[in-house]
PDB file of C-alpha atoms in Angstrom:
ATOM      1  CA  MET A   1      93.595  79.805  58.035  1.00 43.00           C
ATOM      2  CA  ASN A   2      92.275  79.841  61.591  1.00 45.00           C
ATOM      3  CA  THR A   3      89.928  82.807  62.032  1.00 47.00           C
ATOM      4  CA  GLU A   4      88.501  81.729  65.366  1.00 57.00           C
ATOM      5  CA  LYS A   5      88.324  84.667  67.754  1.00 69.00           C
ATOM      6  CA  LYS A   6      90.585  84.432  70.790  1.00 82.00           C
ATOM      7  CA  LYS A   7      88.592  83.821  73.965  1.00 90.00           C
ATOM      8  CA  THR A   8      88.598  86.347  76.786  1.00 93.00           C
ATOM      9  CA  LYS A   9      90.190  85.111  79.986  1.00 94.00           C
ATOM     10  CA  VAL A  10      88.046  85.433  83.080  1.00 94.00           C
ATOM     11  CA  ASP A  11      89.788  85.653  86.442  1.00 95.00           C
ATOM     12  CA  LEU A  12      87.922  84.794  89.624  1.00 94.00           C
ATOM     13  CA  VAL A  13      89.080  86.542  92.801  1.00 93.00           C
ATOM     14  CA  THR A  14      87.387  84.788  95.666  1.00 89.00           C
ATOM     15  CA  GLY A  15      87.796  84.557  99.401  1.00 87.00           C
ATOM     16  CA  PHE A  16      85.889  84.518 102.621  1.00 78.00           C
ATOM     17  CA  LEU A  17      83.985  87.505 103.973  1.00 70.00           C
ATOM     18  CA  GLY A  18      86.260  90.383 104.931  1.00 72.00           C
ATOM     19  CA  ALA A  19      89.386  88.780 103.488  1.00 83.00           C
ATOM     20  CA  GLY A  20      90.194  91.812 101.317  1.00 84.00           C
ATOM     21  CA  LYS A  21      88.977  90.880  97.832  1.00 87.00           C
ATOM     22  CA  THR A  22      88.014  94.410  96.830  1.00 83.00           C
ATOM     23  CA  THR A  23      91.350  95.861  97.942  1.00 86.00           C
ATOM     24  CA  PHE A  24      93.179  93.174  95.974  1.00 93.00           C
ATOM     25  CA  ILE A  25      90.999  93.735  92.888  1.00 90.00           C
ATOM     26  CA  LYS A  26      91.941  97.424  92.877  1.00 89.00           C
ATOM     27  CA  LYS A  27      95.649  96.594  92.898  1.00 93.00           C
ATOM     28  CA  TYR A  28      95.367  93.781  90.335  1.00 95.00           C
ATOM     29  CA  ALA A  29      93.164  95.821  87.996  1.00 92.00           C
ATOM     30  CA  ARG A  30      95.617  98.722  88.156  1.00 93.00           C
ATOM     31  CA  TYR A  31      98.424  96.370  87.095  1.00 95.00           C
ATOM     32  CA  LEU A  32      96.389  95.175  84.071  1.00 95.00           C
ATOM     33  CA  LEU A  33      95.444  98.734  83.105  1.00 94.00           C
ATOM     34  CA  ASP A  34      99.081  99.824  83.287  1.00 94.00           C
ATOM     35  CA  LYS A  35      99.813  96.964  80.854  1.00 94.00           C
ATOM     36  CA  GLY A  36      97.353  98.496  78.377  1.00 94.00           C
ATOM     37  CA  CYS A  37      94.591  95.924  78.864  1.00 94.00           C
ATOM     38  CA  LYS A  38      90.918  96.724  78.435  1.00 95.00           C
ATOM     39  CA  ILE A  39      89.178  95.107  81.363  1.00 94.00           C
ATOM     40  CA  GLY A  40      85.728  94.560  82.769  1.00 91.00           C
ATOM     41  CA  VAL A  41      85.170  94.111  86.495  1.00 90.00           C
ATOM     42  CA  LEU A  42      82.042  92.218  87.491  1.00 88.00           C
ATOM     43  CA  GLU A  43      80.903  92.536  91.084  1.00 81.00           C
ATOM     44  CA  ASN A  44      78.749  89.490  91.796  1.00 74.00           C
ATOM     45  CA  ASP A  45      77.519  90.390  95.273  1.00 63.00           C
ATOM     46  CA  PHE A  46      75.153  88.667  97.670  1.00 54.00           C
ATOM     47  CA  GLY A  47      73.538  91.752  99.133  1.00 53.00           C
ATOM     48  CA  ALA A  48      70.798  93.801  97.508  1.00 47.00           C
ATOM     49  CA  VAL A  49      73.135  96.839  97.447  1.00 47.00           C
ATOM     50  CA  ASN A  50      76.692  96.367  96.244  1.00 54.00           C
ATOM     51  CA  VAL A  51      78.963  98.305  98.601  1.00 51.00           C
ATOM     52  CA  ASP A  52      82.173  96.985  97.019  1.00 55.00           C
ATOM     53  CA  MET A  53      81.073  98.369  93.639  1.00 52.00           C
ATOM     54  CA  MET A  54      81.045 101.857  95.135  1.00 56.00           C
ATOM     55  CA  LEU A  55      84.643 101.416  96.306  1.00 54.00           C
ATOM     56  CA  LEU A  56      85.924 100.581  92.815  1.00 62.00           C
ATOM     57  CA  HIS A  57      84.622 103.641  90.999  1.00 64.00           C
ATOM     58  CA  ASP A  58      88.058 105.288  90.813  1.00 67.00           C
ATOM     59  CA  LEU A  59      89.092 102.488  88.401  1.00 71.00           C
ATOM     60  CA  GLU A  60      86.459 103.427  85.840  1.00 65.00           C
ATOM     61  CA  GLY A  61      87.730 104.931  82.611  1.00 70.00           C
ATOM     62  CA  GLU A  62      88.167 104.324  78.901  1.00 79.00           C
ATOM     63  CA  ASN A  63      89.783 100.907  79.474  1.00 88.00           C
ATOM     64  CA  CYS A  64      87.905  99.781  82.581  1.00 89.00           C
ATOM     65  CA  GLU A  65      84.185  99.277  82.991  1.00 85.00           C
ATOM     66  CA  LEU A  66      82.385  98.171  86.140  1.00 82.00           C
ATOM     67  CA  GLU A  67      79.347  95.926  86.076  1.00 80.00           C
ATOM     68  CA  MET A  68      77.368  94.353  88.871  1.00 78.00           C
ATOM     69  CA  VAL A  69      74.981  91.538  89.660  1.00 76.00           C
ATOM     70  CA  SER A  70      73.264  92.306  92.937  1.00 65.00           C
ATOM     71  CA  GLY A  71      71.523  89.856  95.200  1.00 58.00           C
ATOM     72  CA  GLY A  72      68.176  90.300  96.831  1.00 55.00           C
ATOM     73  CA  CYS A  73      66.685  87.280  95.040  1.00 59.00           C
ATOM     74  CA  ASP A  74      66.819  83.492  95.262  1.00 63.00           C
ATOM     75  CA  ALA A  75      69.846  81.457  94.130  1.00 65.00           C
ATOM     76  CA  ASP A  76      68.395  80.405  90.747  1.00 71.00           C
ATOM     77  CA  CYS A  77      67.445  83.979  89.897  1.00 72.00           C
ATOM     78  CA  HIS A  78      70.906  85.162  90.895  1.00 70.00           C
ATOM     79  CA  ARG A  79      72.583  82.588  88.632  1.00 77.00           C
ATOM     80  CA  ARG A  80      70.416  83.687  85.699  1.00 82.00           C
ATOM     81  CA  ARG A  81      71.373  87.324  86.302  1.00 82.00           C
ATOM     82  CA  PHE A  82      75.035  86.333  86.481  1.00 83.00           C
ATOM     83  CA  LYS A  83      74.904  84.524  83.142  1.00 85.00           C
ATOM     84  CA  THR A  84      72.904  87.306  81.460  1.00 86.00           C
ATOM     85  CA  LYS A  85      75.432  89.910  82.570  1.00 86.00           C
ATOM     86  CA  LEU A  86      78.349  87.863  81.213  1.00 89.00           C
ATOM     87  CA  ILE A  87      76.545  87.484  77.883  1.00 88.00           C
ATOM     88  CA  ALA A  88      76.186  91.273  77.668  1.00 87.00           C
ATOM     89  CA  MET A  89      79.848  91.792  78.621  1.00 88.00           C
ATOM     90  CA  GLY A  90      80.911  89.348  75.889  1.00 85.00           C
ATOM     91  CA  MET A  91      80.137  92.021  73.297  1.00 83.00           C
ATOM     92  CA  CYS A  92      82.490  94.622  74.777  1.00 87.00           C
ATOM     93  CA  GLY A  93      85.872  93.403  73.519  1.00 89.00           C
ATOM     94  CA  TYR A  94      87.613  93.060  76.874  1.00 93.00           C
ATOM     95  CA  ASP A  95      91.108  91.632  77.112  1.00 93.00           C
ATOM     96  CA  ARG A  96      90.329  90.355  80.586  1.00 94.00           C
ATOM     97  CA  VAL A  97      87.315  90.104  82.874  1.00 94.00           C
ATOM     98  CA  LEU A  98      87.729  90.077  86.645  1.00 94.00           C
ATOM     99  CA  ILE A  99      84.959  88.661  88.789  1.00 91.00           C
ATOM    100  CA  GLU A 100      84.676  89.412  92.479  1.00 86.00           C
ATOM    101  CA  PRO A 101      81.918  87.270  93.952  1.00 80.00           C
ATOM    102  CA  SER A 102      80.407  87.509  97.361  1.00 67.00           C
ATOM    103  CA  GLY A 103      82.382  85.876 100.157  1.00 54.00           C
ATOM    104  CA  ILE A 104      79.598  83.297 100.364  1.00 56.00           C
ATOM    105  CA  PHE A 105      79.940  82.006  96.823  1.00 64.00           C
ATOM    106  CA  ASP A 106      80.367  78.398  95.722  1.00 67.00           C
ATOM    107  CA  VAL A 107      83.143  78.362  93.096  1.00 77.00           C
ATOM    108  CA  ASP A 108      81.453  75.580  91.134  1.00 77.00           C
ATOM    109  CA  GLU A 109      78.921  78.186  89.996  1.00 78.00           C
ATOM    110  CA  PHE A 110      81.730  80.044  88.221  1.00 84.00           C
ATOM    111  CA  PHE A 111      82.891  77.037  86.197  1.00 86.00           C
ATOM    112  CA  ASP A 112      79.362  75.796  85.492  1.00 85.00           C
ATOM    113  CA  THR A 113      78.409  79.190  84.066  1.00 86.00           C
ATOM    114  CA  LEU A 114      81.488  79.517  81.847  1.00 87.00           C
ATOM    115  CA  TYR A 115      80.872  76.060  80.372  1.00 87.00           C
ATOM    116  CA  ASP A 116      77.298  76.986  79.362  1.00 88.00           C
ATOM    117  CA  GLU A 117      76.359  78.040  75.831  1.00 88.00           C
ATOM    118  CA  PRO A 118      77.024  80.640  74.507  1.00 90.00           C
ATOM    119  CA  LEU A 119      79.568  81.701  77.126  1.00 90.00           C
ATOM    120  CA  ASN A 120      81.901  78.804  76.347  1.00 89.00           C
ATOM    121  CA  ARG A 121      82.425  80.298  72.868  1.00 90.00           C
ATOM    122  CA  TRP A 122      83.564  83.674  74.185  1.00 91.00           C
ATOM    123  CA  TYR A 123      85.250  83.034  77.512  1.00 93.00           C
ATOM    124  CA  GLU A 124      87.755  80.729  79.150  1.00 93.00           C
ATOM    125  CA  ALA A 125      88.772  80.448  82.782  1.00 93.00           C
ATOM    126  CA  GLY A 126      91.932  82.405  83.513  1.00 94.00           C
ATOM    127  CA  SER A 127      93.310  82.539  87.046  1.00 96.00           C
ATOM    128  CA  VAL A 128      91.418  81.551  90.164  1.00 95.00           C
ATOM    129  CA  ILE A 129      92.932  83.545  93.005  1.00 96.00           C
ATOM    130  CA  THR A 130      91.764  82.941  96.566  1.00 95.00           C
ATOM    131  CA  ILE A 131      92.307  85.647  99.177  1.00 95.00           C
ATOM    132  CA  LEU A 132      92.787  84.233 102.665  1.00 95.00           C
ATOM    133  CA  ASP A 133      92.975  86.379 105.792  1.00 92.00           C
ATOM    134  CA  ALA A 134      96.244  85.486 107.523  1.00 93.00           C
ATOM    135  CA  GLY A 135      94.400  85.859 110.821  1.00 90.00           C
ATOM    136  CA  LEU A 136      91.621  83.406 109.902  1.00 88.00           C
ATOM    137  CA  ASP A 137      89.242  82.607 112.753  1.00 84.00           C
ATOM    138  CA  GLU A 138      89.874  79.106 114.089  1.00 85.00           C
ATOM    139  CA  LYS A 139      86.190  78.594 114.889  1.00 82.00           C
ATOM    140  CA  LEU A 140      84.143  78.316 111.691  1.00 82.00           C
ATOM    141  CA  SER A 141      80.699  76.824 111.190  1.00 79.00           C
ATOM    142  CA  GLU A 142      80.163  73.753 109.010  1.00 81.00           C
ATOM    143  CA  GLU A 143      78.895  75.995 106.201  1.00 79.00           C
ATOM    144  CA  GLU A 144      81.897  78.329 106.511  1.00 81.00           C
ATOM    145  CA  GLU A 145      84.343  75.405 106.455  1.00 88.00           C
ATOM    146  CA  TYR A 146      82.642  74.072 103.314  1.00 87.00           C
ATOM    147  CA  LEU A 147      82.872  77.424 101.530  1.00 84.00           C
ATOM    148  CA  LEU A 148      86.522  77.797 102.506  1.00 89.00           C
ATOM    149  CA  ALA A 149      87.265  74.409 100.931  1.00 91.00           C
ATOM    150  CA  SER A 150      85.202  75.259  97.845  1.00 88.00           C
ATOM    151  CA  GLU A 151      87.009  78.560  97.318  1.00 89.00           C
ATOM    152  CA  ALA A 152      90.497  77.139  97.798  1.00 93.00           C
ATOM    153  CA  ALA A 153      90.307  73.730  96.114  1.00 93.00           C
ATOM    154  CA  ASN A 154      90.519  75.049  92.554  1.00 92.00           C
ATOM    155  CA  ALA A 155      92.749  78.065  93.193  1.00 95.00           C
ATOM    156  CA  GLY A 156      95.846  78.583  91.117  1.00 95.00           C
ATOM    157  CA  LYS A 157      97.244  80.627  93.984  1.00 96.00           C
ATOM    158  CA  ILE A 158      96.349  81.521  97.552  1.00 97.00           C
ATOM    159  CA  VAL A 159      97.138  85.128  98.498  1.00 98.00           C
ATOM    160  CA  LEU A 160      97.361  85.828 102.216  1.00 97.00           C
ATOM    161  CA  SER A 161      96.002  89.200 103.287  1.00 94.00           C
ATOM    162  CA  LYS A 162      96.917  91.336 106.314  1.00 91.00           C
ATOM    163  CA  VAL A 163     100.139  89.382 106.897  1.00 94.00           C
ATOM    164  CA  GLN A 164     101.674  92.449 108.545  1.00 93.00           C
ATOM    165  CA  ASN A 165      99.080  92.192 111.319  1.00 89.00           C
ATOM    166  CA  VAL A 166      99.833  88.648 112.486  1.00 92.00           C
ATOM    167  CA  SER A 167     102.759  86.612 113.756  1.00 94.00           C
ATOM    168  CA  GLU A 168     104.573  83.935 111.763  1.00 94.00           C
ATOM    169  CA  GLU A 169     103.004  81.390 114.092  1.00 95.00           C
ATOM    170  CA  LYS A 170      99.494  82.624 113.266  1.00 95.00           C
ATOM    171  CA  LYS A 171     100.221  82.474 109.519  1.00 95.00           C
ATOM    172  CA  GLU A 172     101.313  78.856 109.919  1.00 95.00           C
ATOM    173  CA  GLU A 173      98.143  78.100 111.912  1.00 96.00           C
ATOM    174  CA  THR A 174      96.002  79.638 109.142  1.00 95.00           C
ATOM    175  CA  ILE A 175      97.671  77.567 106.418  1.00 96.00           C
ATOM    176  CA  ALA A 176      97.320  74.435 108.562  1.00 96.00           C
ATOM    177  CA  HIS A 177      93.624  75.268 109.064  1.00 96.00           C
ATOM    178  CA  LEU A 178      93.145  75.596 105.303  1.00 96.00           C
ATOM    179  CA  ASN A 179      94.787  72.242 104.608  1.00 97.00           C
ATOM    180  CA  ARG A 180      92.817  70.591 107.400  1.00 96.00           C
ATOM    181  CA  THR A 181      89.573  71.974 105.956  1.00 96.00           C
ATOM    182  CA  LEU A 182      90.418  70.585 102.512  1.00 96.00           C
ATOM    183  CA  GLU A 183      91.197  67.175 103.985  1.00 96.00           C
ATOM    184  CA  GLN A 184      87.916  67.143 105.912  1.00 94.00           C
ATOM    185  CA  ALA A 185      86.085  67.982 102.679  1.00 93.00           C
ATOM    186  CA  GLY A 186      87.589  64.902 101.022  1.00 95.00           C
ATOM    187  CA  CYS A 187      89.957  66.958  98.836  1.00 94.00           C
ATOM    188  CA  ARG A 188      93.407  65.504  98.222  1.00 94.00           C
ATOM    189  CA  ARG A 189      94.972  68.897  97.666  1.00 95.00           C
ATOM    190  CA  GLN A 190      97.302  70.361 100.275  1.00 96.00           C
ATOM    191  CA  PHE A 191      98.880  73.778  99.817  1.00 95.00           C
ATOM    192  CA  SER A 192     102.631  74.165 100.083  1.00 91.00           C
ATOM    193  CA  ASP A 193     104.379  77.477 100.784  1.00 88.00           C
ATOM    194  CA  ALA A 194     105.195  77.733  97.064  1.00 88.00           C
ATOM    195  CA  GLU A 195     101.471  77.946  96.252  1.00 92.00           C
ATOM    196  CA  ILE A 196     100.810  80.722  98.762  1.00 96.00           C
ATOM    197  CA  LEU A 197     101.825  84.364  98.284  1.00 97.00           C
ATOM    198  CA  GLN A 198     102.712  85.679 101.744  1.00 96.00           C
ATOM    199  CA  LYS A 199     103.640  89.351 101.352  1.00 95.00           C
ATOM    200  CA  ASN A 200     102.466  92.697 102.627  1.00 96.00           C
ATOM    201  CA  TRP A 201     100.340  93.948  99.737  1.00 95.00           C
ATOM    202  CA  ASP A 202     102.173  97.295  99.789  1.00 94.00           C
ATOM    203  CA  ASP A 203     105.239  95.319  98.679  1.00 96.00           C
ATOM    204  CA  LEU A 204     103.635  93.437  95.758  1.00 96.00           C
ATOM    205  CA  THR A 205     105.659  93.853  92.552  1.00 97.00           C
ATOM    206  CA  GLU A 206     104.879  93.749  88.848  1.00 96.00           C
ATOM    207  CA  ASP A 207     106.376  90.245  88.777  1.00 97.00           C
ATOM    208  CA  ASP A 208     103.985  89.178  91.556  1.00 97.00           C
ATOM    209  CA  PHE A 209     100.963  90.345  89.585  1.00 97.00           C
ATOM    210  CA  LYS A 210     102.275  88.787  86.378  1.00 97.00           C
ATOM    211  CA  MET A 211     102.624  85.471  88.207  1.00 97.00           C
ATOM    212  CA  LEU A 212      99.069  85.753  89.534  1.00 97.00           C
ATOM    213  CA  SER A 213      97.692  86.563  86.077  1.00 96.00           C
ATOM    214  CA  GLU A 214      99.253  83.317  84.809  1.00 96.00           C
ATOM    215  CA  CYS A 215      98.617  81.029  87.805  1.00 96.00           C
ATOM    216  CA  SER A 216      95.539  79.410  86.155  1.00 95.00           C
ATOM    217  CA  TYR A 217      93.474  77.011  88.280  1.00 94.00           C
ATOM    218  CA  ARG A 218      93.248  73.391  89.386  1.00 91.00           C
ATOM    219  CA  SER A 219      90.482  70.839  88.899  1.00 88.00           C
ATOM    220  CA  GLU A 220      90.040  69.137  92.253  1.00 90.00           C
ATOM    221  CA  ASP A 221      87.251  67.027  93.703  1.00 89.00           C
ATOM    222  CA  TYR A 222      85.839  67.603  97.151  1.00 88.00           C
ATOM    223  CA  ARG A 223      82.748  66.461  98.990  1.00 86.00           C
ATOM    224  CA  LYS A 224      79.755  68.666  98.195  1.00 80.00           C
ATOM    225  CA  LEU A 225      77.373  69.575 100.989  1.00 73.00           C
ATOM    226  CA  ASP A 226      73.649  69.865 100.362  1.00 65.00           C
ATOM    227  CA  PHE A 227      71.941  72.325 102.646  1.00 55.00           C
ATOM    228  CA  GLY A 228      68.580  71.629 101.015  1.00 52.00           C
ATOM    229  CA  GLU A 229      66.043  74.425 101.047  1.00 47.00           C
ATOM    230  CA  GLN A 230      67.595  75.976 104.106  1.00 48.00           C
ATOM    231  CA  GLN A 231      68.677  79.583 103.568  1.00 48.00           C
ATOM    232  CA  THR A 232      72.249  79.161 104.750  1.00 56.00           C
ATOM    233  CA  PHE A 233      73.181  82.835 104.493  1.00 66.00           C
ATOM    234  CA  ASP A 234      71.218  86.039 104.403  1.00 72.00           C
ATOM    235  CA  SER A 235      71.821  89.768 104.553  1.00 76.00           C
ATOM    236  CA  LEU A 236      70.170  92.870 105.927  1.00 84.00           C
ATOM    237  CA  CYS A 237      70.434  96.227 104.168  1.00 82.00           C
ATOM    238  CA  PHE A 238      70.020  99.591 105.916  1.00 85.00           C
ATOM    239  CA  LEU A 239      69.890 102.613 103.606  1.00 81.00           C
ATOM    240  CA  GLU A 240      71.000 106.047 104.817  1.00 80.00           C
ATOM    241  CA  PRO A 241      71.689 105.020 108.417  1.00 83.00           C
ATOM    242  CA  LYS A 242      72.033 108.028 110.692  1.00 83.00           C
ATOM    243  CA  ILE A 243      74.787 106.964 113.053  1.00 84.00           C
ATOM    244  CA  THR A 244      78.150 108.374 114.087  1.00 83.00           C
ATOM    245  CA  GLU A 245      81.386 106.440 113.660  1.00 84.00           C
ATOM    246  CA  GLU A 246      81.814 106.026 117.411  1.00 87.00           C
ATOM    247  CA  ALA A 247      78.229 104.820 117.843  1.00 88.00           C
ATOM    248  CA  LEU A 248      78.654 102.405 114.929  1.00 90.00           C
ATOM    249  CA  LYS A 249      81.805 100.933 116.490  1.00 90.00           C
ATOM    250  CA  LYS A 250      79.978 100.229 119.738  1.00 92.00           C
ATOM    251  CA  ALA A 251      76.907  98.892 117.929  1.00 93.00           C
ATOM    252  CA  ALA A 252      78.968  96.559 115.721  1.00 93.00           C
ATOM    253  CA  GLU A 253      80.781  95.139 118.766  1.00 94.00           C
ATOM    254  CA  ALA A 254      77.429  94.555 120.472  1.00 95.00           C
ATOM    255  CA  ILE A 255      75.945  92.865 117.390  1.00 95.00           C
ATOM    256  CA  PHE A 256      78.830  90.402 117.084  1.00 93.00           C
ATOM    257  CA  ALA A 257      78.624  89.622 120.807  1.00 93.00           C
ATOM    258  CA  ASP A 258      74.847  89.156 120.989  1.00 94.00           C
ATOM    259  CA  PRO A 259      73.629  85.635 120.003  1.00 93.00           C
ATOM    260  CA  SER A 260      70.075  86.945 119.631  1.00 95.00           C
ATOM    261  CA  CYS A 261      71.242  88.891 116.548  1.00 95.00           C
ATOM    262  CA  GLY A 262      72.018  85.599 114.796  1.00 91.00           C
ATOM    263  CA  ASN A 263      75.367  84.375 113.497  1.00 85.00           C
ATOM    264  CA  VAL A 264      76.817  87.611 112.098  1.00 87.00           C
ATOM    265  CA  PHE A 265      79.781  87.134 109.753  1.00 81.00           C
ATOM    266  CA  ARG A 266      80.422  90.657 108.546  1.00 82.00           C
ATOM    267  CA  ILE A 267      79.227  94.254 108.716  1.00 87.00           C
ATOM    268  CA  LYS A 268      80.243  96.456 105.820  1.00 82.00           C
ATOM    269  CA  GLY A 269      79.106  99.699 104.314  1.00 81.00           C
ATOM    270  CA  ILE A 270      79.620 103.411 103.910  1.00 81.00           C
ATOM    271  CA  VAL A 271      78.484 105.977 106.462  1.00 82.00           C
ATOM    272  CA  LYS A 272      78.634 109.756 106.615  1.00 80.00           C
ATOM    273  CA  THR A 273      80.683 110.626 109.675  1.00 70.00           C
ATOM    274  CA  GLY A 274      80.927 114.379 109.196  1.00 67.00           C
ATOM    275  CA  GLU A 275      79.597 117.234 107.128  1.00 67.00           C
ATOM    276  CA  THR A 276      81.829 116.233 104.207  1.00 67.00           C
ATOM    277  CA  VAL A 277      83.440 113.051 105.575  1.00 73.00           C
ATOM    278  CA  TRP A 278      82.500 109.554 104.410  1.00 79.00           C
ATOM    279  CA  SER A 279      83.927 106.337 105.824  1.00 83.00           C
ATOM    280  CA  GLU A 280      83.915 102.709 104.766  1.00 80.00           C
ATOM    281  CA  ILE A 281      83.350 100.249 107.609  1.00 83.00           C
ATOM    282  CA  ASN A 282      84.559  96.679 107.278  1.00 81.00           C
ATOM    283  CA  ALA A 283      84.003  94.622 110.401  1.00 85.00           C
ATOM    284  CA  THR A 284      84.311  90.952 111.293  1.00 82.00           C
ATOM    285  CA  ARG A 285      84.453  89.208 114.666  1.00 79.00           C
ATOM    286  CA  GLU A 286      88.216  89.709 114.793  1.00 76.00           C
ATOM    287  CA  GLN A 287      88.694  93.265 113.599  1.00 78.00           C
ATOM    288  CA  MET A 288      87.013  96.470 112.508  1.00 85.00           C
ATOM    289  CA  THR A 289      88.387  99.147 110.209  1.00 83.00           C
ATOM    290  CA  PHE A 290      87.194 102.567 109.095  1.00 84.00           C
ATOM    291  CA  GLN A 291      88.694 104.144 105.985  1.00 79.00           C
ATOM    292  CA  ALA A 292      87.936 107.517 104.406  1.00 79.00           C
ATOM    293  CA  VAL A 293      86.267 107.268 100.972  1.00 75.00           C
ATOM    294  CA  PRO A 294      84.912 109.791  98.453  1.00 72.00           C
ATOM    295  CA  GLU A 295      81.316 110.978  98.774  1.00 67.00           C
ATOM    296  CA  SER A 296      79.032 108.026  98.202  1.00 68.00           C
ATOM    297  CA  GLN A 297      75.721 106.429  99.137  1.00 72.00           C
ATOM    298  CA  GLU A 298      75.119 105.738 102.816  1.00 80.00           C
ATOM    299  CA  VAL A 299      74.399 102.059 103.341  1.00 81.00           C
ATOM    300  CA  LEU A 300      75.091  99.306 105.880  1.00 85.00           C
ATOM    301  CA  ILE A 301      75.021  95.599 105.041  1.00 83.00           C
ATOM    302  CA  VAL A 302      74.951  92.914 107.727  1.00 87.00           C
ATOM    303  CA  ILE A 303      75.739  89.406 106.441  1.00 81.00           C
ATOM    304  CA  GLY A 304      75.294  86.186 108.365  1.00 81.00           C
ATOM    305  CA  ALA A 305      72.913  83.331 109.086  1.00 79.00           C
ATOM    306  CA  GLY A 306      69.643  83.381 111.010  1.00 84.00           C
ATOM    307  CA  LEU A 307      69.771  87.147 111.362  1.00 90.00           C
ATOM    308  CA  SER A 308      67.251  89.007 113.516  1.00 92.00           C
ATOM    309  CA  LYS A 309      66.439  92.268 111.753  1.00 91.00           C
ATOM    310  CA  GLU A 310      64.486  93.539 114.754  1.00 93.00           C
ATOM    311  CA  ARG A 311      67.346  92.955 117.191  1.00 94.00           C
ATOM    312  CA  ILE A 312      70.097  94.282 114.879  1.00 94.00           C
ATOM    313  CA  SER A 313      68.165  97.399 113.848  1.00 92.00           C
ATOM    314  CA  GLY A 314      67.424  98.023 117.537  1.00 93.00           C
ATOM    315  CA  ILE A 315      71.119  97.963 118.456  1.00 93.00           C
ATOM    316  CA  LEU A 316      71.940 100.221 115.500  1.00 91.00           C
ATOM    317  CA  GLY A 317      69.129 102.571 116.440  1.00 88.00           C
ATOM    318  CA  ILE A 318      67.697 102.307 112.942  1.00 82.00           C
ATOM    319  CA  LYS A 319      63.973 101.920 112.336  1.00 71.00           C
TER     320      LYS A 319
END
């Protein structure tokens, strides 16, 4: 008689900065909860304060627990924290664990960690789902191109986000960019339309989510880049920024346009824009959105490379 305990499937939802991972996680987690699953959601963020964690709190309940691994330390320390958190979650009896990493995460870290003892006795890789902004910027740095290839190479499915905001021509350009990036990274994989979900997320059905939960992953080789000791990405955290929504819009535009700020990839956070009004900001070079959220902690995170804290804080008017 086989008494071996069934392993918990771990799904990785990855994607580049600002692609929409948190929004997708909320929809996917709701599907699993409606199916009666007990799930754990692990936010494995790069910044010292996890903004996305704050935006998932409405999922919490008897069958859904939220955990986080925050950054603010070196890569080795972060990997140890990641593994330690998964060990602790292994005792909770989840049917499924969803991991949302930072948008600057090398997917190999996910597989390497799951194969380690004792995690390999409790967990198995489920679906690797890569969120790709349909309006992907054509001009990416070498590091960004590498991470795009890393995130997509092993995906069971690519899910395009914000398709309602772009033309069919732009969607085709984005898919061509993805395949070109994989080829340049020495990966033989090329994505066909059948491997890419291209729907407005408001129209996603139960069958769509079932397909994604079963899409698994691929094992593909690609050329690894070694950036040595160079800190390829960094982040700046501003707690309780006192800034209006209009002022933040202008400041964010100025930060993206000013080379002396560094190479800024994304500005995200939660700001208080009225006596009882809180807004989430999510800004990239291409677009900026503000969305009302429940009362939360005021925080701004700026993510990029070679960031100048002095210059950015000056534009924001934050000491």
